[in-house]
Short mmCIF file of C-alpha atoms in Angstrom, two decimals:
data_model
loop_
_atom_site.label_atom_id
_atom_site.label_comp_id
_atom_site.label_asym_id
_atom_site.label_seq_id
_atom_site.Cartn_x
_atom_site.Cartn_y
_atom_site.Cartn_z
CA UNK A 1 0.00 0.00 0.00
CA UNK A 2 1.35 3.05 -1.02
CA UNK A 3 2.08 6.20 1.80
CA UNK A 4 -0.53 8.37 -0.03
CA UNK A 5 -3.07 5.38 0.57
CA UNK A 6 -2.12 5.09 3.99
CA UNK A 7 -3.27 8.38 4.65
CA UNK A 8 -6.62 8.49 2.49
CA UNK A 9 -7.65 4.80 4.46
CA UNK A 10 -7.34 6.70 7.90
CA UNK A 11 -9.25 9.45 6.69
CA UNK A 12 -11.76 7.22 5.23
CA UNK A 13 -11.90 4.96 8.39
CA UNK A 14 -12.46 8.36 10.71
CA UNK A 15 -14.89 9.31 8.07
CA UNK A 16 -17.07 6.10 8.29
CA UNK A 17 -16.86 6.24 12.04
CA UNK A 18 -18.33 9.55 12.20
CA UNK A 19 -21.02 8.18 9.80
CA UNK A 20 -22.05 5.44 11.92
CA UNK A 21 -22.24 7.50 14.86
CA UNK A 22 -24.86 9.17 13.30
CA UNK A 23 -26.65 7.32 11.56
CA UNK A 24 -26.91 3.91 14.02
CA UNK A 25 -28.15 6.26 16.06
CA UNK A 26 -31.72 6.27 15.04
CA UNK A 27 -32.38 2.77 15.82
CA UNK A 28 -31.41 3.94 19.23
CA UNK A 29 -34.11 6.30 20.00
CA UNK A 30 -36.95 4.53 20.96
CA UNK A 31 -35.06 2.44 23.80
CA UNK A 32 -32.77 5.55 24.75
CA UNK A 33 -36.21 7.31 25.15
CA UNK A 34 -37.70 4.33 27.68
CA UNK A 35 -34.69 4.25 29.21
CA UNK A 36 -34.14 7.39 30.25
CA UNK A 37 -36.98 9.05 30.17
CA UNK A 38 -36.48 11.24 27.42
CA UNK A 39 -38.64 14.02 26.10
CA UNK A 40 -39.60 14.31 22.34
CA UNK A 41 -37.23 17.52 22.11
CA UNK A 42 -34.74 16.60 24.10
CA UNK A 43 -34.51 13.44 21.57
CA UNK A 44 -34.08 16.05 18.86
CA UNK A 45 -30.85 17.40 21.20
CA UNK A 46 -29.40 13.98 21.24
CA UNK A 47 -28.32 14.65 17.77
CA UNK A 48 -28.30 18.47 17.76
CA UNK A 49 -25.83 18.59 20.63
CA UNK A 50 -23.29 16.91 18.71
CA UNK A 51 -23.67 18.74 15.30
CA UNK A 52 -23.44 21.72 17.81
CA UNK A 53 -19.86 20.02 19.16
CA UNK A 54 -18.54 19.69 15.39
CA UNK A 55 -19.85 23.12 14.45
CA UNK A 56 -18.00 25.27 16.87
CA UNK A 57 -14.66 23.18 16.97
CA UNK A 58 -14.53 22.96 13.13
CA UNK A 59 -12.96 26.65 12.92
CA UNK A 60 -10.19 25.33 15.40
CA UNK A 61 -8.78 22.41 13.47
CA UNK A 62 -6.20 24.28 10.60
CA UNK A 63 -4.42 25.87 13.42
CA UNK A 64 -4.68 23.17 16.35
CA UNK A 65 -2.25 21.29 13.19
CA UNK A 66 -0.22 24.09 12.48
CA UNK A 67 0.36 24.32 16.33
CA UNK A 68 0.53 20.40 17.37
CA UNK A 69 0.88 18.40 14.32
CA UNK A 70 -1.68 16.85 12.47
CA UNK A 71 -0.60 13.41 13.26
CA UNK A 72 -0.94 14.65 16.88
CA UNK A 73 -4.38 16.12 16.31
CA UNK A 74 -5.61 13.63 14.20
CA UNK A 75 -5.12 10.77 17.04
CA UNK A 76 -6.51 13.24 19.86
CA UNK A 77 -9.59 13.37 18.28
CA UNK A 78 -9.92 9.64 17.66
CA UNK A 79 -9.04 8.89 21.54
CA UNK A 80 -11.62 12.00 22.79
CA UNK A 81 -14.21 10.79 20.43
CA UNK A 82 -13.84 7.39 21.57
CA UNK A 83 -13.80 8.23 25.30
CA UNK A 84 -17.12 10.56 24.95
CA UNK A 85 -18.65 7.56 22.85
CA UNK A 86 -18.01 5.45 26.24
CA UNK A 87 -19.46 8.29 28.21
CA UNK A 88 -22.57 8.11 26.23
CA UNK A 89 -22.95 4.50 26.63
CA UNK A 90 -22.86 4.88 30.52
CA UNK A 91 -24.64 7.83 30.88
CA UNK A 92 -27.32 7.65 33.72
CA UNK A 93 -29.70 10.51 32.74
CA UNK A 94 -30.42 12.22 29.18
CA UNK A 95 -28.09 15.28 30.96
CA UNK A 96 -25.16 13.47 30.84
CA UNK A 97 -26.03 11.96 27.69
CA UNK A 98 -26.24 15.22 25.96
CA UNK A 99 -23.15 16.83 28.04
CA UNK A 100 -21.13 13.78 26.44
CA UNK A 101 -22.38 14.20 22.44
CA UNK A 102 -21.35 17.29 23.20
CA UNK A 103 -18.36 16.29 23.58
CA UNK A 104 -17.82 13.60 20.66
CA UNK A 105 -18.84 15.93 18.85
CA UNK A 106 -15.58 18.06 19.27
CA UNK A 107 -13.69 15.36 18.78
CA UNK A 108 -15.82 14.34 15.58
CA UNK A 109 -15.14 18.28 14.31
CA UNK A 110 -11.35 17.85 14.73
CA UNK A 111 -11.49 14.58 13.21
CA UNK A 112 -12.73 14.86 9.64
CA UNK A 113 -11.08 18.71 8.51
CA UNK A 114 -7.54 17.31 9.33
CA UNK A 115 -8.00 13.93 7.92
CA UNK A 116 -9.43 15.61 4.42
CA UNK A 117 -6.77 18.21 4.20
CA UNK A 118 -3.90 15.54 4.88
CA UNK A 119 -5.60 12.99 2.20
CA UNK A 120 -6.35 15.40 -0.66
CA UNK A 121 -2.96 17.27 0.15
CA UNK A 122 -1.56 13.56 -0.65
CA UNK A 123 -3.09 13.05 -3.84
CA UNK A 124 -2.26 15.54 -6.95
CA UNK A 125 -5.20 17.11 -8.71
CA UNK A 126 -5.77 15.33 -11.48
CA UNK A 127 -6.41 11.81 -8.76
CA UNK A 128 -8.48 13.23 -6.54
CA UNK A 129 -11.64 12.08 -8.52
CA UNK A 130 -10.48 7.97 -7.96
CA UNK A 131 -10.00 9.68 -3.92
CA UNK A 132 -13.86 11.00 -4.09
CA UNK A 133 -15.21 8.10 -5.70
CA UNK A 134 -14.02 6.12 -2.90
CA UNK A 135 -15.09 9.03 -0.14
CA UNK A 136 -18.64 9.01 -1.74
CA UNK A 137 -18.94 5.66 -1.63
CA UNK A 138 -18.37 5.70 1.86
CA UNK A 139 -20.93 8.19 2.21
CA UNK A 140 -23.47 6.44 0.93
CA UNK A 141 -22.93 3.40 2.19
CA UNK A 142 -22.14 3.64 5.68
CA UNK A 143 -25.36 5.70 6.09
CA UNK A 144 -27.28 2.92 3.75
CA UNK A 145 -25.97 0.30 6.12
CA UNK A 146 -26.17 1.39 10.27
CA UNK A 147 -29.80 1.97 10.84
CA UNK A 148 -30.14 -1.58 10.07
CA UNK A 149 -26.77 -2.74 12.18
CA UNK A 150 -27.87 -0.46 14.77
CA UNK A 151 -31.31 -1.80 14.56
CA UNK A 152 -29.72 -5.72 15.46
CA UNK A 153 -27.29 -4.18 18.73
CA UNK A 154 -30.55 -2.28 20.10
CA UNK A 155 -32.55 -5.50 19.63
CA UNK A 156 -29.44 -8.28 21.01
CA UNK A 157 -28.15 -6.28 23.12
CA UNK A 158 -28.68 -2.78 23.81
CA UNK A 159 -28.66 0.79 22.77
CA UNK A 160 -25.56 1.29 24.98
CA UNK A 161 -23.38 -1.01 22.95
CA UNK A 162 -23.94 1.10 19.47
CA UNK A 163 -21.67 3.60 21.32
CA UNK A 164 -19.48 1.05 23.52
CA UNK A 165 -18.75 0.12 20.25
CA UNK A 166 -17.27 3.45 19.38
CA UNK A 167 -14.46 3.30 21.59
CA UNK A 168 -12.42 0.17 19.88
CA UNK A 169 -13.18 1.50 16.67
CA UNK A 170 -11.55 4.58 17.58
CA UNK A 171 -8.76 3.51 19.43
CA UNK A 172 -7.86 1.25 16.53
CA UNK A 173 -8.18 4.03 14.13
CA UNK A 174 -5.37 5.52 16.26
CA UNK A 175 -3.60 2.94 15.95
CA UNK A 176 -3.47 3.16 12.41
CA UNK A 177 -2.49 6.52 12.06
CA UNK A 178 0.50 6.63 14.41
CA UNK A 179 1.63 3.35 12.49
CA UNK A 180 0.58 4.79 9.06
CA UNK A 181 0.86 8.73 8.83
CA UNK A 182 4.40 10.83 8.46
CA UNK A 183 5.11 11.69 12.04
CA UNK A 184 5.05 15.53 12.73
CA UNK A 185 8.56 17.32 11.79
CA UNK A 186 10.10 20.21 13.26
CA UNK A 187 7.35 23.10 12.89
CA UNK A 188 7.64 26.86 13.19
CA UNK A 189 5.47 28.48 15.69
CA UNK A 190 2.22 28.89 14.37
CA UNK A 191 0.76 32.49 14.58
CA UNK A 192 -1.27 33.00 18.09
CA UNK A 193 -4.61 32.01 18.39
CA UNK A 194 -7.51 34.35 16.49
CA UNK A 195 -9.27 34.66 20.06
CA UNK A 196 -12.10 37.53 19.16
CA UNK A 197 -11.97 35.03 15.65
CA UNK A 198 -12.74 32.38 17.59
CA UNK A 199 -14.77 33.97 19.52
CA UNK A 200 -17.20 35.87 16.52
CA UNK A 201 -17.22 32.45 15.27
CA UNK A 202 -18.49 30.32 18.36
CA UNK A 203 -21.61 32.92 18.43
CA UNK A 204 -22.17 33.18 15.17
CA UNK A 205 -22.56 29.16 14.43
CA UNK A 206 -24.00 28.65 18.10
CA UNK A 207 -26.75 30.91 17.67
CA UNK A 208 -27.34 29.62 13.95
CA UNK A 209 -28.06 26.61 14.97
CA UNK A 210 -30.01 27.16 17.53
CA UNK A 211 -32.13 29.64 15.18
CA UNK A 212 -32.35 27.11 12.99
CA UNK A 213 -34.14 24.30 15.57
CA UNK A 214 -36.26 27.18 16.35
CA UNK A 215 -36.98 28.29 12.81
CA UNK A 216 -38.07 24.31 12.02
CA UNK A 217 -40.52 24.18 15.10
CA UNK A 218 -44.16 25.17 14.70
CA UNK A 219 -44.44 28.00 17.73
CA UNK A 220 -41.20 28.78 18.11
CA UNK A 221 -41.63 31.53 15.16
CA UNK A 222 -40.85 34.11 18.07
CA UNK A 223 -36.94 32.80 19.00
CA UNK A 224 -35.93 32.18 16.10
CA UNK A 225 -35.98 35.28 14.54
CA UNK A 226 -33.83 37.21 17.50
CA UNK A 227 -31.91 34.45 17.52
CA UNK A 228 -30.95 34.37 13.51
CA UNK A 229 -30.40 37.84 13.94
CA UNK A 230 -27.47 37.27 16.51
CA UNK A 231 -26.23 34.72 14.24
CA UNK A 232 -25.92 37.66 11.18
CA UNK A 233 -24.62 40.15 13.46
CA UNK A 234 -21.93 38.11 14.97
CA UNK A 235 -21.25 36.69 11.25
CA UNK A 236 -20.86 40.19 9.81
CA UNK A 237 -18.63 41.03 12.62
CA UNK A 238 -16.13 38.19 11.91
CA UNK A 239 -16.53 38.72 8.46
CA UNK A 240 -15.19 42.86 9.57
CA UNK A 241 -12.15 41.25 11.54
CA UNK A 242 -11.04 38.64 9.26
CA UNK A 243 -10.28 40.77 6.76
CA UNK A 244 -8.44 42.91 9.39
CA UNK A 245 -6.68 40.22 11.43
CA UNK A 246 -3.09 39.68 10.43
CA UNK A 247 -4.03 35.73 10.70
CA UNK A 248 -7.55 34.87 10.74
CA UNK A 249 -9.00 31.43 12.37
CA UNK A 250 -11.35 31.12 9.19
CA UNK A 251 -9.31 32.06 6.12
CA UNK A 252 -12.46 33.92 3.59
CA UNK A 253 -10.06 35.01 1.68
CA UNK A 254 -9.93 31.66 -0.07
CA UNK A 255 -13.53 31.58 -1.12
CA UNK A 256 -11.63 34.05 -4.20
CA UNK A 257 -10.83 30.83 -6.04
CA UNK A 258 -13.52 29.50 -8.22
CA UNK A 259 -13.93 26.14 -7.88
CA UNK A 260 -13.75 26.11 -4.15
CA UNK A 261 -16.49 29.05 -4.38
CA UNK A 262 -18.86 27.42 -6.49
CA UNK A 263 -17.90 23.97 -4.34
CA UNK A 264 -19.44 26.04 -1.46
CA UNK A 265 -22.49 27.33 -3.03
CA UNK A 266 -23.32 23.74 -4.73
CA UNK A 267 -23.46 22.18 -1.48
CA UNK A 268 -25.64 24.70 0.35
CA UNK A 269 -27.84 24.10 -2.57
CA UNK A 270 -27.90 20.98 -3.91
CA UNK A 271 -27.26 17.98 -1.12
CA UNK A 272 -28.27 21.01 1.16
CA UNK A 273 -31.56 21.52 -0.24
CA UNK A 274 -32.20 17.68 -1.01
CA UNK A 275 -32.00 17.68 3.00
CA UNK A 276 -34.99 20.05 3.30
CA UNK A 277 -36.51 17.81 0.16
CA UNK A 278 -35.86 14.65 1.83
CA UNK A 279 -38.10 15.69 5.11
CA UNK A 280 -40.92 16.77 3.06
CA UNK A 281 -41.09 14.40 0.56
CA UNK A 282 -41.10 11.72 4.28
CA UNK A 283 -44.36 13.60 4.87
CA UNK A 284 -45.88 13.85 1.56
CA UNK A 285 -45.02 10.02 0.71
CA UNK A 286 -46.63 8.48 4.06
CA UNK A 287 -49.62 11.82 5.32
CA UNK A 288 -50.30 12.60 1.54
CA UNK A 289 -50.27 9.58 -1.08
CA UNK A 290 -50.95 7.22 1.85
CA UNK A 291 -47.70 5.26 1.37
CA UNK A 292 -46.62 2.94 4.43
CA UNK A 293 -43.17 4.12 5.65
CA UNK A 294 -41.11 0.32 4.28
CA UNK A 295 -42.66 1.66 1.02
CA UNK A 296 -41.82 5.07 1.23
CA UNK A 297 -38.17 4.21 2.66
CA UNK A 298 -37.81 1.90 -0.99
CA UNK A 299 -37.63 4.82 -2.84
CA UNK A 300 -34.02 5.45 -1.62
CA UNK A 301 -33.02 2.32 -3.34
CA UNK A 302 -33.22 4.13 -6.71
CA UNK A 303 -32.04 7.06 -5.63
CA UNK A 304 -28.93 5.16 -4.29
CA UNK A 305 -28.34 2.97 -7.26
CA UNK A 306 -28.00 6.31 -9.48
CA UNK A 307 -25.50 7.95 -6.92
CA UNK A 308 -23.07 5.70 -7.20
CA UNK A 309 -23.80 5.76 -11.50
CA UNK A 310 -23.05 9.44 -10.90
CA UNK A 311 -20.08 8.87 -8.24
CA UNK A 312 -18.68 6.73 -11.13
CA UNK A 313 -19.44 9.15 -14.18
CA UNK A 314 -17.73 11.67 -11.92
CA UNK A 315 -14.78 9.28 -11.74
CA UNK A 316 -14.59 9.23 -15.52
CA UNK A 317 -16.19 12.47 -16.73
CA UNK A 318 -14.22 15.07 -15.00
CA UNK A 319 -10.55 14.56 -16.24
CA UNK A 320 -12.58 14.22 -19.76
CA UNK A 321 -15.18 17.36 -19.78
CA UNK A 322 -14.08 19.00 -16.82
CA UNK A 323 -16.17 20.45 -13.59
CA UNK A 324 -18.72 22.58 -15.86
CA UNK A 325 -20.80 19.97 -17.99
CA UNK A 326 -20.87 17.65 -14.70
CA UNK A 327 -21.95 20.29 -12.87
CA UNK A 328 -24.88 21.92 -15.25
CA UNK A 329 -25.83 18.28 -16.06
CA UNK A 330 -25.96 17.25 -11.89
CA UNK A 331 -28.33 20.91 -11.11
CA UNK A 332 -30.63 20.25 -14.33
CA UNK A 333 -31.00 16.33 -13.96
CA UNK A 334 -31.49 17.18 -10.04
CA UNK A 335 -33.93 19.92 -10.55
CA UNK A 336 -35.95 17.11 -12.85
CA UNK A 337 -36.33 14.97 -9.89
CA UNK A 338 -37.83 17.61 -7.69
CA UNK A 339 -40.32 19.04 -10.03
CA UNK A 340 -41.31 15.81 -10.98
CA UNK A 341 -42.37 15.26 -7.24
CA UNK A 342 -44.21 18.70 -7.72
CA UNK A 343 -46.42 17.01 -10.83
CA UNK A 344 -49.33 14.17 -10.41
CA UNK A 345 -47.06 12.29 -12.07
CA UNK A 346 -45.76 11.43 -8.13
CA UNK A 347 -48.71 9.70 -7.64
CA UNK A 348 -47.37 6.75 -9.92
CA UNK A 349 -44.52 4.51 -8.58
CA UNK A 350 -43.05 4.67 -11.79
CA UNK A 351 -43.27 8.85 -11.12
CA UNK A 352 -41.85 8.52 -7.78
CA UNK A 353 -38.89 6.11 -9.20
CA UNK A 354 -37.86 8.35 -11.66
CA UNK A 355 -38.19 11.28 -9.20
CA UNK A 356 -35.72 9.75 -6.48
CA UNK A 357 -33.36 8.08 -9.06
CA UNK A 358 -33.27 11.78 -10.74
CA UNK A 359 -32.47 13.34 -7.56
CA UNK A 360 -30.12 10.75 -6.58
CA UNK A 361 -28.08 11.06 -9.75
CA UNK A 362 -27.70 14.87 -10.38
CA UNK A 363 -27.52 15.64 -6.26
CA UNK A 364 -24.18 13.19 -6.18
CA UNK A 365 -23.17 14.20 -9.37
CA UNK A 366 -22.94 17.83 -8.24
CA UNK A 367 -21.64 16.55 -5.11
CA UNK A 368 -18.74 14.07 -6.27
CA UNK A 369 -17.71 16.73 -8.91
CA UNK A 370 -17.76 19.41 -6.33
CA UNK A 371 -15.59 17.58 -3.36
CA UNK A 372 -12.99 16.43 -6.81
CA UNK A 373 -12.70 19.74 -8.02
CA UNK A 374 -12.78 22.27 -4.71
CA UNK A 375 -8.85 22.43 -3.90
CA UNK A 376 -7.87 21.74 -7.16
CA UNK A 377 -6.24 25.99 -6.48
CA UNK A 378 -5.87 25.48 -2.59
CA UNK A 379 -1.86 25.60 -2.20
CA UNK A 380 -0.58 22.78 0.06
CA UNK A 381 0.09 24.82 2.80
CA UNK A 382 -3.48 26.55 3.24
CA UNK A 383 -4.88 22.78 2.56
CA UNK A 384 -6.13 22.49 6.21
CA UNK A 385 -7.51 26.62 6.19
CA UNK A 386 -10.02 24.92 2.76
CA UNK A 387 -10.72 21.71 4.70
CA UNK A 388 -12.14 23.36 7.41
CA UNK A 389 -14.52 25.87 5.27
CA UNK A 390 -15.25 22.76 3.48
CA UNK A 391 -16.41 20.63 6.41
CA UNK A 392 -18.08 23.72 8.05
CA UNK A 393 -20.30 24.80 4.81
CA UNK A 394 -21.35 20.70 4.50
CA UNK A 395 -22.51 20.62 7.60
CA UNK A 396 -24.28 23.78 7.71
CA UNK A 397 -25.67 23.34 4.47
CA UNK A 398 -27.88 20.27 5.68
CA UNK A 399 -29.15 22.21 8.86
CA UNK A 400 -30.52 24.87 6.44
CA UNK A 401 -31.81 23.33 3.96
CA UNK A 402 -34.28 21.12 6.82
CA UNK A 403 -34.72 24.44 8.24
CA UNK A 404 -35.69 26.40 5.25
CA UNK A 405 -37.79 23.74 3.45
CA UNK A 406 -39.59 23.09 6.97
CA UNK A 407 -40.29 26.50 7.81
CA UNK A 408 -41.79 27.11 4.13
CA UNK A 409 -43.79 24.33 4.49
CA UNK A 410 -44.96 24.90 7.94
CA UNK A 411 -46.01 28.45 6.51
CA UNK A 412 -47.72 27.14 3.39
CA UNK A 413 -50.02 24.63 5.77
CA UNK A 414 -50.72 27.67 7.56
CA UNK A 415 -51.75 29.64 4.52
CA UNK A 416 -53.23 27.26 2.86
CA UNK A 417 -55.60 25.93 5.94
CA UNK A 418 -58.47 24.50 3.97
CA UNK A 419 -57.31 24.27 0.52
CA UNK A 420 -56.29 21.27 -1.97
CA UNK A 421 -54.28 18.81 0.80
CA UNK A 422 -51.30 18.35 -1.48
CA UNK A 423 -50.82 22.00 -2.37
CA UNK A 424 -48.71 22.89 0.11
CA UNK A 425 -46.05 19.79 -0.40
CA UNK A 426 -46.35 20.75 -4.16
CA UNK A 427 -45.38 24.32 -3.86
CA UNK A 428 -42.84 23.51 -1.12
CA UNK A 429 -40.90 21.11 -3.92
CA UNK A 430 -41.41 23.94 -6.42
CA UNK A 431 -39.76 26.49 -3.92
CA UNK A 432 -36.87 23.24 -3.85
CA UNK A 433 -36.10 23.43 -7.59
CA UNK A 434 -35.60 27.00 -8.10
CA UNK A 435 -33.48 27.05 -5.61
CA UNK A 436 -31.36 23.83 -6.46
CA UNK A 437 -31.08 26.48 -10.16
CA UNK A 438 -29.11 28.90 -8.05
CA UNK A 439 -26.04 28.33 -8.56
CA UNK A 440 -25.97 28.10 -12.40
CA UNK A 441 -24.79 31.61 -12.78
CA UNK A 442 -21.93 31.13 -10.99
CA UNK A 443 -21.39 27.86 -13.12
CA UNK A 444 -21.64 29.43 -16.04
CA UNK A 445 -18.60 31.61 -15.39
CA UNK A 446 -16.10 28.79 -15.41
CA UNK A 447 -13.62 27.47 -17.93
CA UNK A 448 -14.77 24.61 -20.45
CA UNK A 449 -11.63 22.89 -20.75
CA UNK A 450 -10.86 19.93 -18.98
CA UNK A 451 -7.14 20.85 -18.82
CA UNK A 452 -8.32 23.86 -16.59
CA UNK A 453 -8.72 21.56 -13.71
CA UNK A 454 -4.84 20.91 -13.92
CA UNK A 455 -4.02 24.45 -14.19
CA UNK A 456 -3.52 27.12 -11.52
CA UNK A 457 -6.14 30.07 -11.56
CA UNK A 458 -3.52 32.69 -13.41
CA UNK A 459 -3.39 30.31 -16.53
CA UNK A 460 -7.10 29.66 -17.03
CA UNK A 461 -9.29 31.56 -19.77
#
C-alpha cells in the first residue's frame, strides 16, 4: 500500500466512524427514550448537541495542526471521540447523555477537517476524482448500512453497545495513524490564536443553529428570529475582523478561487436543499399519497443505485469534460427529480422512481464533482484553512436546507388551511427546484476545458 493510501484509508476509516455515529443512532431512539426518560425535544438534542460540538470546533482544526501536528491532532480526536462515545454509553440521565455528544462531537469536528486536508494534500489534482469516488462511496454506504446494524445491537443487546462500540473503533483508528501517517517534523510556531476570531465564530454558528431548531418548530416563530439575527450580526462582525486580522482562524479570503467558491455554493444548494426535500417528501409520501413508511423508505433504493452511477461518471467524466458539464448536467437532472415530485405524475410509482433516481443522480453528481474539483487551487500549505470551510459549509448546508424547506412548508399549511391537501407539499418542492437552479450563474462563469482543472487560476481563460 502506497504512503498516499495510507493516509486516504485513515481518513476514510475516521470518516465512516463519524457516519455510523450518526446514523446507528436512530435505531437507538426509541429504547434511549424508555430508558431514560427522554422528552420528544430533548430526543431532537441527542443529535443536535453533537452537530453543535462539530460546528463550533470545526474553525479550530487548521491551526490546532499548524500548532501540534496533524498526526498529533488527528489521534486526539480519535481517543476524545472514543472516550465521549463510552461516556454516552454509561450515561445515567439524558443530561449526561447530551453533556457527552457534546463532547464527541468536538472530537468528531477535529477529526474529519484534518484527515481531508492531509488525504487530498496527498493526492495531486488530477487523482483526486479515484479519492472521491471512494469518499462518496463511503458516504453512501455507511449511512445505507447502520440503521439496520444499529437496529440488530438495540434489539441483542442494547442501545448502549452502538456507542461502547465506538471506543475500539476509535482507538484502533489511532492505531493506524500513528503506524501509518508521516510523524510531525520540526514546525515553526504557528501564529497565536484568532481569540475575538474564535470567539465571533463560536456565536455566530451557536446561535445559527439554535435559530435554525427554532426556525423548524411550529411555535417557536418568536426565538428564532432574535436568535438568527445574533447569528448575522456576529457573522458580519467576523466577516469585519477577518479581513483585518493579520491571521484569521477562518481564512475567507480563499472563497476568491472559483472552484472552491462554487464547491461552497453547490453544497448549500444541492445535497443542502435535497436535506430540506428529503423531510418533506417523508411527509408527503406516508400523510399525503398514503404510502406505508417500508414503502416510502424503498424509494431510496433508486435514488442510491443512481449515486453511485453518478459517483462513477464523476470518476470518468471530470478529467474528460471537466467540472462545468458535470456540474450543469448534476443541477438540471437534479432539478428534474424535484419538479417531478411537484407534478401528479408522483402519484405513480413509476413517477416517484424516476423522481428519487433523478435526484439521486444529479444531487451526487454535483456533489462528487464538487468535493474532486474544490482544492484543485488550494496551495498545500493553506490545505487544512479549505478543509475546514469545506467541512463547516457541508454541515451547515444540511441544517438549512431542513430548516428552510420546513419552515416554508410549515407556513404554506398555515396559509393554505383548507385548501387542496397536497398544495402545500407541491409548492414547497417547487420552492426546492428554483433554488437547487441557483447556482448556475456562478457555473456558467467557469472554464470549459478539462485541462483547466490541472491548471492554476492565473493560466485559465
Amino acid at each position: 500500500m502506497s504512503d498516499r493510501s495510507r493516509i486516504a484509508a485513515v481518513y476514510l476509516l475516521g470518516f465512516a466512524i463519524d457516519l455510523a455515529n450518526m446514523f446507528m443512532l436512530n435505531a437507538a431512539y426509541p429504547a434511549l427514550q424508555r430508558e431514560l426518560h427522554a422528552s420528544v425535544a430533548q430526543l431532537a438534542w441527542v443529535g443536535n448537541a453533537y452537530v453543535l460540538g462539530l460546528t463550533v470546533v470545526i474553525p479550530l482544526g487548521a491551526w490546532l495542526a499548524r500548532r501540534f501536528g496533524e498526526r498529533r491532532v488527528l489521534s486526539a480526536s480519535l481517543l476524545l471521540f472514543g472516550c465521549a462515545s463510552l461516556g454516552v454509553a454509561l450515561s445515567a440521565s439524558i443530561g449526561a447523555l447530551l453533556a457527552w455528544r457534546l463532547v464527541q462531537g468536538l472530537g468528531g469536528g477535529l477529526l474529519i477537517p484534518v484527515g481531508q486536508a492531509m488525504a487530498y494534500r496527498a493526492y495531486p489534482p488530477d487523482a483526486r476524482a479515484h479519492l472521491t469516488s471512494v469518499v462518496m462511496m463511503v458516504a453512501l454506504l455507511v449511512p445505507a448500512l447502520s440503521p439496520a446494524l444499529g437496529g440488530i445491537v438495540v434489539d441483542r443487546v442494547s442501545w448502549r453497545a452502538i456507542f461502547a462500540g465506538m471506543l475500539p473503533l476509535a482507538v484502533a483508528t489511532c492505531g493506524l495513524a500513528f503506524a501509518w501517517l508521516p510523524p510531525d517534523g520540526a514546525r515553526a510556531r504557528p501564529e497565536p490564536l484568532d481569540w475575538p476570531g474564535f470567539g465571533l465564530s463560536a456565536v455566530a454558528l451557536v446561535a445559527l443553529l439554535f435559530g435554525l431548531t427554532f426556525a423548524g418548530q411550529p411555535g417557536a416563530g418568536r426565538l428564532a428570529m432574535p436568535t438568527l439575527a445574533a447569528a448575522f450580526a456576529a457573522g458580519i462582525g467576523y466577516v469585519w475582523h477577518a479581513r483585518r486580522a493579520a491571521a484569521p482562524l477562518l481564512d475567507l479570503g480563499l472563497l476568491a478561487q472559483p472552484l472552491l467558491r462554487i464547491g461552497v455554493v453547490i453544497y448549500l444548494c444541492v445535497p443542502g436543499v435535497f436535506a430540506g426535500v428529503n423531510l418533506v417528501a417523508a411527509l408527503y409520501l406516508q400523510n399525503g399519497l398514503g404510502l406505508s413508511a417500508t414503502h416510502a423508505g424503498a424509494l431510496m433504493a433508486p435514488w442510491a443505485i443512481a449515486s453511485f452511477a453518478a459517483i462513477a461518471t464523476t470518476r470518468r467524466g471530470l478529467p474528460r469534460w471537466g467540472a462545468k458539464p458535470l456540474f450543469v448536467g448534476g443541477i438540471v437532472v437534479d432539478c428534474a427529480g424535484i419538479v417531478l415530485l411537484a407534478t401528479p405524475l408522483a402519484a405513480l410509482e413509476a413517477g416517484r422512481v424516476a423522481a428519487f433516481a433523478a435526484m439521486g443522480f444529479g444531487a451526487s453528481l454535483c456533489t462528487s464533482t464538487a468535493q474532486s474539483a474544490a482544492f484543485v487551487d488550494v496551495p498545500a500549505e493553506r490545505m487544512g484553512d479549505a478543509s475546514a470551510l469545506w467541512n463547516l459549509n457541508r454541515q451547515l448546508s444540511f441544517c438549512v436546507g431542513v430548516a428552510v424547506l420546513g419552515s416554508a412548508f410549515n407556513g404554506l399549511l398555515a396559509l393554505d388551511a383548507g385548501g387542496p391537501a397536497l398544495l402545500p407539499y407541491r409548492q414547497s418542492f417547487a420552492l426546492a427546484a428554483a433554488l437547487t437552479l441557483i447556482p448556475l450563474w456562478l457555473v456558467a462563469r467557469l472554464a470549459t476545458r478539462p485541462a483547466a482543472l490541472a491548471q492554476p487560476v492565473s493560466r485559465r481563460s
